[in-house]
């Protein structure tokens, strides 16, 4: 039972790369980065020196309400 509960939370923790984010949102690379700068799209997270990704949960939150989404301030 414990394993089943863990499995339910894994999709939100999945990391999406830029190409996947573009496919799921329908946005171009420049639109994604423009949205990040404006605070209207989730921030990327660093994966390495030259790689970034986005948390599946953040993208899902944006997809649920694209017009009303506001990125949370970094802590």
mmCIF file of C-alpha atoms in Angstrom:
data_model
loop_
_atom_site.group_PDB
_atom_site.id
_atom_site.type_symbol
_atom_site.label_atom_id
_atom_site.label_comp_id
_atom_site.label_asym_id
_atom_site.label_seq_id
_atom_site.Cartn_x
_atom_site.Cartn_y
_atom_site.Cartn_z
ATOM 1 C CA UNK A 1 0.000 0.000 0.000
ATOM 2 C CA UNK A 2 2.828 2.378 0.782
ATOM 3 C CA UNK A 3 4.319 1.802 -2.680
ATOM 4 C CA UNK A 4 0.983 2.647 -4.322
ATOM 5 C CA UNK A 5 0.854 5.988 -2.474
ATOM 6 C CA UNK A 6 4.388 6.796 -3.604
ATOM 7 C CA UNK A 7 3.543 6.042 -7.223
ATOM 8 C CA UNK A 8 0.727 8.588 -7.225
ATOM 9 C CA UNK A 9 3.149 11.408 -6.404
ATOM 10 C CA UNK A 10 5.855 10.534 -8.922
ATOM 11 C CA UNK A 11 4.294 12.171 -11.999
ATOM 12 C CA UNK A 12 4.352 15.617 -10.338
ATOM 13 C CA UNK A 13 8.076 15.150 -9.648
ATOM 14 C CA UNK A 14 8.934 14.196 -13.222
ATOM 15 C CA UNK A 15 11.339 16.574 -14.955
ATOM 16 C CA UNK A 16 10.457 17.710 -18.474
ATOM 17 C CA UNK A 17 13.016 19.034 -20.924
ATOM 18 C CA UNK A 18 12.407 22.039 -23.185
ATOM 19 C CA UNK A 19 11.218 19.995 -26.165
ATOM 20 C CA UNK A 20 8.639 18.171 -24.004
ATOM 21 C CA UNK A 21 7.458 21.437 -22.449
ATOM 22 C CA UNK A 22 7.014 22.949 -25.903
ATOM 23 C CA UNK A 23 5.000 19.962 -27.102
ATOM 24 C CA UNK A 24 2.742 19.928 -24.050
ATOM 25 C CA UNK A 25 2.144 23.678 -23.908
ATOM 26 C CA UNK A 26 2.209 24.502 -27.608
ATOM 27 C CA UNK A 27 4.661 27.320 -26.890
ATOM 28 C CA UNK A 28 7.872 28.073 -28.729
ATOM 29 C CA UNK A 29 11.221 28.260 -26.955
ATOM 30 C CA UNK A 30 11.193 32.064 -27.071
ATOM 31 C CA UNK A 31 7.622 32.229 -25.712
ATOM 32 C CA UNK A 32 8.570 29.958 -22.812
ATOM 33 C CA UNK A 33 11.557 32.100 -21.852
ATOM 34 C CA UNK A 34 9.566 35.313 -22.333
ATOM 35 C CA UNK A 35 6.914 33.913 -19.967
ATOM 36 C CA UNK A 36 9.565 33.040 -17.391
ATOM 37 C CA UNK A 37 10.900 36.612 -17.499
ATOM 38 C CA UNK A 38 7.375 38.003 -17.148
ATOM 39 C CA UNK A 39 6.594 35.672 -14.236
ATOM 40 C CA UNK A 40 3.721 34.072 -16.152
ATOM 41 C CA UNK A 41 5.390 30.707 -16.797
ATOM 42 C CA UNK A 42 7.115 28.303 -14.373
ATOM 43 C CA UNK A 43 10.822 28.765 -13.814
ATOM 44 C CA UNK A 44 13.190 26.125 -15.078
ATOM 45 C CA UNK A 45 15.441 24.230 -12.713
ATOM 46 C CA UNK A 46 19.126 23.602 -13.420
ATOM 47 C CA UNK A 47 20.020 19.982 -14.199
ATOM 48 C CA UNK A 48 23.666 20.550 -15.013
ATOM 49 C CA UNK A 49 26.038 23.153 -16.412
ATOM 50 C CA UNK A 50 24.144 23.422 -19.710
ATOM 51 C CA UNK A 51 20.838 21.703 -19.031
ATOM 52 C CA UNK A 52 17.554 22.809 -17.510
ATOM 53 C CA UNK A 53 14.192 21.192 -17.002
ATOM 54 C CA UNK A 54 10.755 21.912 -15.602
ATOM 55 C CA UNK A 55 8.848 20.079 -12.879
ATOM 56 C CA UNK A 56 5.813 18.254 -14.283
ATOM 57 C CA UNK A 57 3.699 19.649 -11.421
ATOM 58 C CA UNK A 58 4.621 23.240 -12.333
ATOM 59 C CA UNK A 59 3.718 22.683 -15.988
ATOM 60 C CA UNK A 60 0.445 21.015 -14.987
ATOM 61 C CA UNK A 61 -0.398 24.033 -12.801
ATOM 62 C CA UNK A 62 0.276 26.344 -15.744
ATOM 63 C CA UNK A 63 -1.837 24.195 -18.074
ATOM 64 C CA UNK A 64 -4.728 24.306 -15.596
ATOM 65 C CA UNK A 65 -4.830 28.125 -15.740
ATOM 66 C CA UNK A 66 -2.436 29.685 -18.276
ATOM 67 C CA UNK A 67 -3.943 33.167 -18.111
ATOM 68 C CA UNK A 68 -3.948 33.308 -14.307
ATOM 69 C CA UNK A 69 -0.639 31.561 -13.609
ATOM 70 C CA UNK A 70 1.963 33.500 -11.641
ATOM 71 C CA UNK A 71 5.350 31.960 -10.890
ATOM 72 C CA UNK A 72 6.223 31.642 -7.226
ATOM 73 C CA UNK A 73 9.169 33.687 -6.052
ATOM 74 C CA UNK A 74 12.372 31.714 -5.516
ATOM 75 C CA UNK A 75 13.108 30.967 -1.877
#
